[in-house]
Amino acid sequence: MSEPKFVPNTVYVTYIASTAEQVWEALTSAEFTRKYFGGFAIEVEPRQGGTFLLRYPDGRVHMSGRVVEWSPPRRFSCTWRVEGMPDLRELPECLVTYDIEQAGGSVKLTMTEAHSWKVPDEILAGGRTGWPAILSSLKSVLETGKSLDIKLEPPREMMEAVKEAVAKKPWRR
Amino acid sequence: MSEPKFVYVTYIATTPEKLWQALTDGAFTERYWFGTRIKSDWTLGADVTFLRNDQVYDSGKLLECDPPRRLSYTWSVKSHEEFRGERPSRVTFEIETMTAAGGKKTEVKLTVTHDDFDVGSKVLAAVSGGWPVVLASLKSFLETGEALEIAGIGALQAAKERALAAARGATA
């Protein structure tokens, strides 16, 4: 089986008054992700090919995937498949990559969400809505110790587009 | 094909009024915008100027001013030889208060849209690298009282140069 080719569709960049090591810790430890990532706890085997999970506060699996690159404290990349929501779990997995670079006295964090099929804008809107909230909260946690309390729902158009995509399965050629 | 534009969203633990002041008061912008002082009397059609070390480097005209919700001005880049052929673009700031369960006001959502570019704009490539730096510094400034240290204007300039080089590569 050949690896699918992932094309970047959503990129979010922020700068954080922190160190590369602390940003790495915030991205990869459950203690941190619970604070800024909607209460989800990350669970990751720290090696290429390892298992990646995001769990709901009650322990159920929300996302699952595998580690594509584990290069602390510079690059963490893994595939994501939604497990915990109907319809969404039928979509092909996407690839999420975090790049961490020193930028003077701050750290530049770049999140890239890439896909192996032509994803409609209505579905991309999910990530484009969510990432600014998640990564704004991550920055606040690292700089102030306090997370942001942002309530987000998946956009309605997104859920309709997901239903349509699941019915047509455009990723199958 | 979608129109060329840059959109950036960030959430800040502050009030709309404080964010508005941070966007429109030159004494504030100078602190987080790497020495850039914004100046205007904020009446519709008025000049909006960007100064560094008391020298005007860019300017525009005020299009919309609805404190503390919406601010929009044109932006004409005069600081770089390479950008001078481009017509003015437009930047719009939208400020929304987020409300958590129970009606408690928590933080502010800031959406910055920079648009009205011609296809292939070099200014668009440059601002796409520059806005995340400025807006991350703004968020830090409002939440912690300290702007970001990104080696000041030098790094911002370097980011612009890299974006320009990338834009040249893409059109070559």
PDB file of N, CA and C in Angstrom, chain A residues 106-167:
ATOM      1  N   SER A 106      11.364  34.799  21.167  1.00  0.00           N
ATOM      2  CA  SER A 106      10.085  34.095  21.165  1.00  0.00           C
ATOM      3  C   SER A 106      10.185  32.808  20.357  1.00  0.00           C
ATOM      4  N   VAL A 107       9.096  32.060  20.377  1.00  0.00           N
ATOM      5  CA  VAL A 107       9.040  30.814  19.622  1.00  0.00           C
ATOM      6  C   VAL A 107       7.937  30.937  18.577  1.00  0.00           C
ATOM      7  N   LYS A 108       8.265  30.582  17.347  1.00  0.00           N
ATOM      8  CA  LYS A 108       7.271  30.574  16.282  1.00  0.00           C
ATOM      9  C   LYS A 108       6.683  29.174  16.189  1.00  0.00           C
ATOM     10  N   LEU A 109       5.367  29.079  16.293  1.00  0.00           N
ATOM     11  CA  LEU A 109       4.678  27.799  16.166  1.00  0.00           C
ATOM     12  C   LEU A 109       3.820  27.825  14.905  1.00  0.00           C
ATOM     13  N   THR A 110       4.030  26.860  14.027  1.00  0.00           N
ATOM     14  CA  THR A 110       3.250  26.759  12.793  1.00  0.00           C
ATOM     15  C   THR A 110       2.489  25.443  12.800  1.00  0.00           C
ATOM     16  N   MET A 111       1.156  25.527  12.679  1.00  0.00           N
ATOM     17  CA  MET A 111       0.329  24.321  12.573  1.00  0.00           C
ATOM     18  C   MET A 111      -0.107  24.190  11.113  1.00  0.00           C
ATOM     19  N   THR A 112       0.104  23.036  10.544  1.00  0.00           N
ATOM     20  CA  THR A 112      -0.318  22.793   9.160  1.00  0.00           C
ATOM     21  C   THR A 112      -1.241  21.580   9.127  1.00  0.00           C
ATOM     22  N   GLU A 113      -2.444  21.781   8.569  1.00  0.00           N
ATOM     23  CA  GLU A 113      -3.405  20.681   8.411  1.00  0.00           C
ATOM     24  C   GLU A 113      -3.439  20.325   6.925  1.00  0.00           C
ATOM     25  N   ALA A 114      -3.112  19.060   6.610  1.00  0.00           N
ATOM     26  CA  ALA A 114      -3.018  18.631   5.216  1.00  0.00           C
ATOM     27  C   ALA A 114      -3.941  17.446   4.973  1.00  0.00           C
ATOM     28  N   HIS A 115      -4.379  17.314   3.709  1.00  0.00           N
ATOM     29  CA  HIS A 115      -5.365  16.275   3.379  1.00  0.00           C
ATOM     30  C   HIS A 115      -4.966  15.510   2.130  1.00  0.00           C
ATOM     31  N   SER A 116      -5.487  14.303   2.008  1.00  0.00           N
ATOM     32  CA  SER A 116      -5.140  13.441   0.876  1.00  0.00           C
ATOM     33  C   SER A 116      -6.226  13.453  -0.198  1.00  0.00           C
ATOM     34  N   TRP A 117      -7.274  14.262  -0.016  1.00  0.00           N
ATOM     35  CA  TRP A 117      -8.348  14.364  -1.007  1.00  0.00           C
ATOM     36  C   TRP A 117      -8.791  15.821  -1.082  1.00  0.00           C
ATOM     37  N   LYS A 118      -9.578  16.149  -2.105  1.00  0.00           N
ATOM     38  CA  LYS A 118      -9.987  17.536  -2.302  1.00  0.00           C
ATOM     39  C   LYS A 118     -11.123  17.854  -1.341  1.00  0.00           C
ATOM     40  N   VAL A 119     -10.778  18.461  -0.214  1.00  0.00           N
ATOM     41  CA  VAL A 119     -11.752  18.696   0.852  1.00  0.00           C
ATOM     42  C   VAL A 119     -12.548  19.969   0.554  1.00  0.00           C
ATOM     43  N   PRO A 120     -13.910  19.905   0.595  1.00  0.00           N
ATOM     44  CA  PRO A 120     -14.702  21.122   0.374  1.00  0.00           C
ATOM     45  C   PRO A 120     -14.419  22.169   1.461  1.00  0.00           C
ATOM     46  N   ASP A 121     -14.522  23.458   1.084  1.00  0.00           N
ATOM     47  CA  ASP A 121     -14.273  24.545   2.036  1.00  0.00           C
ATOM     48  C   ASP A 121     -15.145  24.434   3.285  1.00  0.00           C
ATOM     49  N   GLU A 122     -16.384  23.933   3.104  1.00  0.00           N
ATOM     50  CA  GLU A 122     -17.299  23.836   4.261  1.00  0.00           C
ATOM     51  C   GLU A 122     -16.731  22.889   5.328  1.00  0.00           C
ATOM     52  N   ILE A 123     -16.005  21.861   4.887  1.00  0.00           N
ATOM     53  CA  ILE A 123     -15.411  20.933   5.854  1.00  0.00           C
ATOM     54  C   ILE A 123     -14.119  21.528   6.416  1.00  0.00           C
ATOM     55  N   LEU A 124     -13.329  22.176   5.560  1.00  0.00           N
ATOM     56  CA  LEU A 124     -12.110  22.837   6.052  1.00  0.00           C
ATOM     57  C   LEU A 124     -12.447  23.891   7.100  1.00  0.00           C
ATOM     58  N   ALA A 125     -13.665  24.445   7.018  1.00  0.00           N
ATOM     59  CA  ALA A 125     -14.085  25.483   7.972  1.00  0.00           C
ATOM     60  C   ALA A 125     -14.000  24.982   9.411  1.00  0.00           C
ATOM     61  N   GLY A 126     -14.160  23.675   9.614  1.00  0.00           N
ATOM     62  CA  GLY A 126     -14.052  23.114  10.964  1.00  0.00           C
ATOM     63  C   GLY A 126     -12.699  23.442  11.581  1.00  0.00           C
ATOM     64  N   GLY A 127     -11.630  23.079  10.870  1.00  0.00           N
ATOM     65  CA  GLY A 127     -10.276  23.357  11.356  1.00  0.00           C
ATOM     66  C   GLY A 127      -9.967  24.840  11.374  1.00  0.00           C
ATOM     67  N   ARG A 128     -10.467  25.542  10.367  1.00  0.00           N
ATOM     68  CA  ARG A 128     -10.163  26.977  10.287  1.00  0.00           C
ATOM     69  C   ARG A 128     -10.840  27.756  11.403  1.00  0.00           C
ATOM     70  N   THR A 129     -11.936  27.205  11.938  1.00  0.00           N
ATOM     71  CA  THR A 129     -12.596  27.816  13.088  1.00  0.00           C
ATOM     72  C   THR A 129     -11.921  27.388  14.384  1.00  0.00           C
ATOM     73  N   GLY A 130     -11.555  26.111  14.427  1.00  0.00           N
ATOM     74  CA  GLY A 130     -11.044  25.546  15.679  1.00  0.00           C
ATOM     75  C   GLY A 130      -9.604  25.921  16.015  1.00  0.00           C
ATOM     76  N   TRP A 131      -8.721  25.856  15.022  1.00  0.00           N
ATOM     77  CA  TRP A 131      -7.294  26.071  15.328  1.00  0.00           C
ATOM     78  C   TRP A 131      -6.994  27.425  15.958  1.00  0.00           C
ATOM     79  N   PRO A 132      -7.569  28.552  15.456  1.00  0.00           N
ATOM     80  CA  PRO A 132      -7.257  29.837  16.109  1.00  0.00           C
ATOM     81  C   PRO A 132      -7.641  29.839  17.591  1.00  0.00           C
ATOM     82  N   ALA A 133      -8.759  29.180  17.923  1.00  0.00           N
ATOM     83  CA  ALA A 133      -9.194  29.144  19.323  1.00  0.00           C
ATOM     84  C   ALA A 133      -8.237  28.291  20.152  1.00  0.00           C
ATOM     85  N   ILE A 134      -7.907  27.107  19.632  1.00  0.00           N
ATOM     86  CA  ILE A 134      -7.046  26.182  20.372  1.00  0.00           C
ATOM     87  C   ILE A 134      -5.647  26.787  20.576  1.00  0.00           C
ATOM     88  N   LEU A 135      -5.099  27.348  19.506  1.00  0.00           N
ATOM     89  CA  LEU A 135      -3.723  27.831  19.605  1.00  0.00           C
ATOM     90  C   LEU A 135      -3.632  29.184  20.314  1.00  0.00           C
ATOM     91  N   SER A 136      -4.716  29.989  20.271  1.00  0.00           N
ATOM     92  CA  SER A 136      -4.750  31.208  21.104  1.00  0.00           C
ATOM     93  C   SER A 136      -4.735  30.819  22.579  1.00  0.00           C
ATOM     94  N   SER A 137      -5.481  29.754  22.901  1.00  0.00           N
ATOM     95  CA  SER A 137      -5.549  29.309  24.289  1.00  0.00           C
ATOM     96  C   SER A 137      -4.208  28.719  24.734  1.00  0.00           C
ATOM     97  N   LEU A 138      -3.568  27.968  23.839  1.00  0.00           N
ATOM     98  CA  LEU A 138      -2.245  27.405  24.154  1.00  0.00           C
ATOM     99  C   LEU A 138      -1.254  28.528  24.490  1.00  0.00           C
ATOM    100  N   LYS A 139      -1.279  29.585  23.661  1.00  0.00           N
ATOM    101  CA  LYS A 139      -0.372  30.725  23.892  1.00  0.00           C
ATOM    102  C   LYS A 139      -0.646  31.363  25.259  1.00  0.00           C
ATOM    103  N   SER A 140      -1.939  31.537  25.584  1.00  0.00           N
ATOM    104  CA  SER A 140      -2.294  32.119  26.885  1.00  0.00           C
ATOM    105  C   SER A 140      -1.819  31.242  28.034  1.00  0.00           C
ATOM    106  N   VAL A 141      -1.991  29.907  27.899  1.00  0.00           N
ATOM    107  CA  VAL A 141      -1.572  28.994  28.971  1.00  0.00           C
ATOM    108  C   VAL A 141      -0.067  29.134  29.211  1.00  0.00           C
ATOM    109  N   LEU A 142       0.716  29.184  28.145  1.00  0.00           N
ATOM    110  CA  LEU A 142       2.165  29.255  28.309  1.00  0.00           C
ATOM    111  C   LEU A 142       2.621  30.622  28.827  1.00  0.00           C
ATOM    112  N   GLU A 143       1.905  31.681  28.445  1.00  0.00           N
ATOM    113  CA  GLU A 143       2.369  33.022  28.836  1.00  0.00           C
ATOM    114  C   GLU A 143       1.785  33.501  30.163  1.00  0.00           C
ATOM    115  N   THR A 144       0.555  33.051  30.478  1.00  0.00           N
ATOM    116  CA  THR A 144      -0.110  33.583  31.679  1.00  0.00           C
ATOM    117  C   THR A 144      -0.501  32.494  32.670  1.00  0.00           C
ATOM    118  N   GLY A 145      -0.435  31.213  32.239  1.00  0.00           N
ATOM    119  CA  GLY A 145      -0.876  30.126  33.109  1.00  0.00           C
ATOM    120  C   GLY A 145      -2.382  29.900  33.041  1.00  0.00           C
ATOM    121  N   LYS A 146      -3.089  30.804  32.359  1.00  0.00           N
ATOM    122  CA  LYS A 146      -4.550  30.683  32.294  1.00  0.00           C
ATOM    123  C   LYS A 146      -5.005  30.391  30.861  1.00  0.00           C
ATOM    124  N   SER A 147      -5.893  29.423  30.711  1.00  0.00           N
ATOM    125  CA  SER A 147      -6.413  29.126  29.378  1.00  0.00           C
ATOM    126  C   SER A 147      -7.586  30.048  29.081  1.00  0.00           C
ATOM    127  N   LEU A 148      -8.023  30.059  27.821  1.00  0.00           N
ATOM    128  CA  LEU A 148      -9.206  30.818  27.432  1.00  0.00           C
ATOM    129  C   LEU A 148     -10.402  29.883  27.464  1.00  0.00           C
ATOM    130  N   ASP A 149     -11.583  30.438  27.704  1.00  0.00           N
ATOM    131  CA  ASP A 149     -12.786  29.622  27.825  1.00  0.00           C
ATOM    132  C   ASP A 149     -13.641  29.848  26.582  1.00  0.00           C
ATOM    133  N   ILE A 150     -13.256  29.221  25.477  1.00  0.00           N
ATOM    134  CA  ILE A 150     -13.933  29.463  24.205  1.00  0.00           C
ATOM    135  C   ILE A 150     -14.832  28.281  23.871  1.00  0.00           C
ATOM    136  N   LYS A 151     -16.113  28.555  23.731  1.00  0.00           N
ATOM    137  CA  LYS A 151     -17.051  27.487  23.379  1.00  0.00           C
ATOM    138  C   LYS A 151     -17.257  27.491  21.869  1.00  0.00           C
ATOM    139  N   LEU A 152     -16.964  26.396  21.234  1.00  0.00           N
ATOM    140  CA  LEU A 152     -17.118  26.320  19.784  1.00  0.00           C
ATOM    141  C   LEU A 152     -17.938  25.102  19.396  1.00  0.00           C
ATOM    142  N   GLU A 153     -18.801  25.297  18.413  1.00  0.00           N
ATOM    143  CA  GLU A 153     -19.573  24.189  17.845  1.00  0.00           C
ATOM    144  C   GLU A 153     -19.107  24.018  16.406  1.00  0.00           C
ATOM    145  N   PRO A 154     -19.137  22.799  15.855  1.00  0.00           N
ATOM    146  CA  PRO A 154     -18.827  22.673  14.427  1.00  0.00           C
ATOM    147  C   PRO A 154     -19.837  23.476  13.617  1.00  0.00           C
ATOM    148  N   PRO A 155     -19.374  24.241  12.604  1.00  0.00           N
ATOM    149  CA  PRO A 155     -20.316  25.010  11.788  1.00  0.00           C
ATOM    150  C   PRO A 155     -21.359  24.081  11.166  1.00  0.00           C
ATOM    151  N   ARG A 156     -22.633  24.533  11.077  1.00  0.00           N
ATOM    152  CA  ARG A 156     -23.716  23.702  10.552  1.00  0.00           C
ATOM    153  C   ARG A 156     -23.435  23.254   9.101  1.00  0.00           C
ATOM    154  N   GLU A 157     -22.921  24.226   8.291  1.00  0.00           N
ATOM    155  CA  GLU A 157     -22.620  23.902   6.888  1.00  0.00           C
ATOM    156  C   GLU A 157     -21.608  22.774   6.821  1.00  0.00           C
ATOM    157  N   MET A 158     -20.713  22.741   7.837  1.00  0.00           N
ATOM    158  CA  MET A 158     -19.693  21.706   7.848  1.00  0.00           C
ATOM    159  C   MET A 158     -20.323  20.327   7.995  1.00  0.00           C
ATOM    160  N   MET A 159     -21.240  20.189   8.950  1.00  0.00           N
ATOM    161  CA  MET A 159     -21.826  18.880   9.199  1.00  0.00           C
ATOM    162  C   MET A 159     -22.638  18.414   7.990  1.00  0.00           C
ATOM    163  N   GLU A 160     -23.288  19.359   7.289  1.00  0.00           N
ATOM    164  CA  GLU A 160     -24.029  18.989   6.077  1.00  0.00           C
ATOM    165  C   GLU A 160     -23.069  18.526   4.980  1.00  0.00           C
ATOM    166  N   ALA A 161     -21.939  19.259   4.833  1.00  0.00           N
ATOM    167  CA  ALA A 161     -20.943  18.888   3.812  1.00  0.00           C
ATOM    168  C   ALA A 161     -20.310  17.536   4.135  1.00  0.00           C
ATOM    169  N   VAL A 162     -20.141  17.242   5.423  1.00  0.00           N
ATOM    170  CA  VAL A 162     -19.578  15.950   5.828  1.00  0.00           C
ATOM    171  C   VAL A 162     -20.526  14.823   5.427  1.00  0.00           C
ATOM    172  N   LYS A 163     -21.822  15.018   5.700  1.00  0.00           N
ATOM    173  CA  LYS A 163     -22.825  14.009   5.329  1.00  0.00           C
ATOM    174  C   LYS A 163     -22.780  13.723   3.828  1.00  0.00           C
ATOM    175  N   GLU A 164     -22.685  14.813   3.033  1.00  0.00           N
ATOM    176  CA  GLU A 164     -22.666  14.676   1.592  1.00  0.00           C
ATOM    177  C   GLU A 164     -21.400  13.932   1.138  1.00  0.00           C
ATOM    178  N   ALA A 165     -20.261  14.304   1.732  1.00  0.00           N
ATOM    179  CA  ALA A 165     -18.988  13.664   1.364  1.00  0.00           C
ATOM    180  C   ALA A 165     -19.023  12.175   1.714  1.00  0.00           C
ATOM    181  N   VAL A 166     -19.592  11.858   2.876  1.00  0.00           N
ATOM    182  CA  VAL A 166     -19.653  10.456   3.296  1.00  0.00           C
ATOM    183  C   VAL A 166     -20.522   9.643   2.330  1.00  0.00           C
ATOM    184  N   ALA A 167     -21.589  10.278   1.823  1.00  0.00           N
ATOM    185  CA  ALA A 167     -22.473   9.589   0.876  1.00  0.00           C
ATOM    186  C   ALA A 167     -21.778   9.355  -0.466  1.00  0.00           C
TER     187      ALA A 167
END
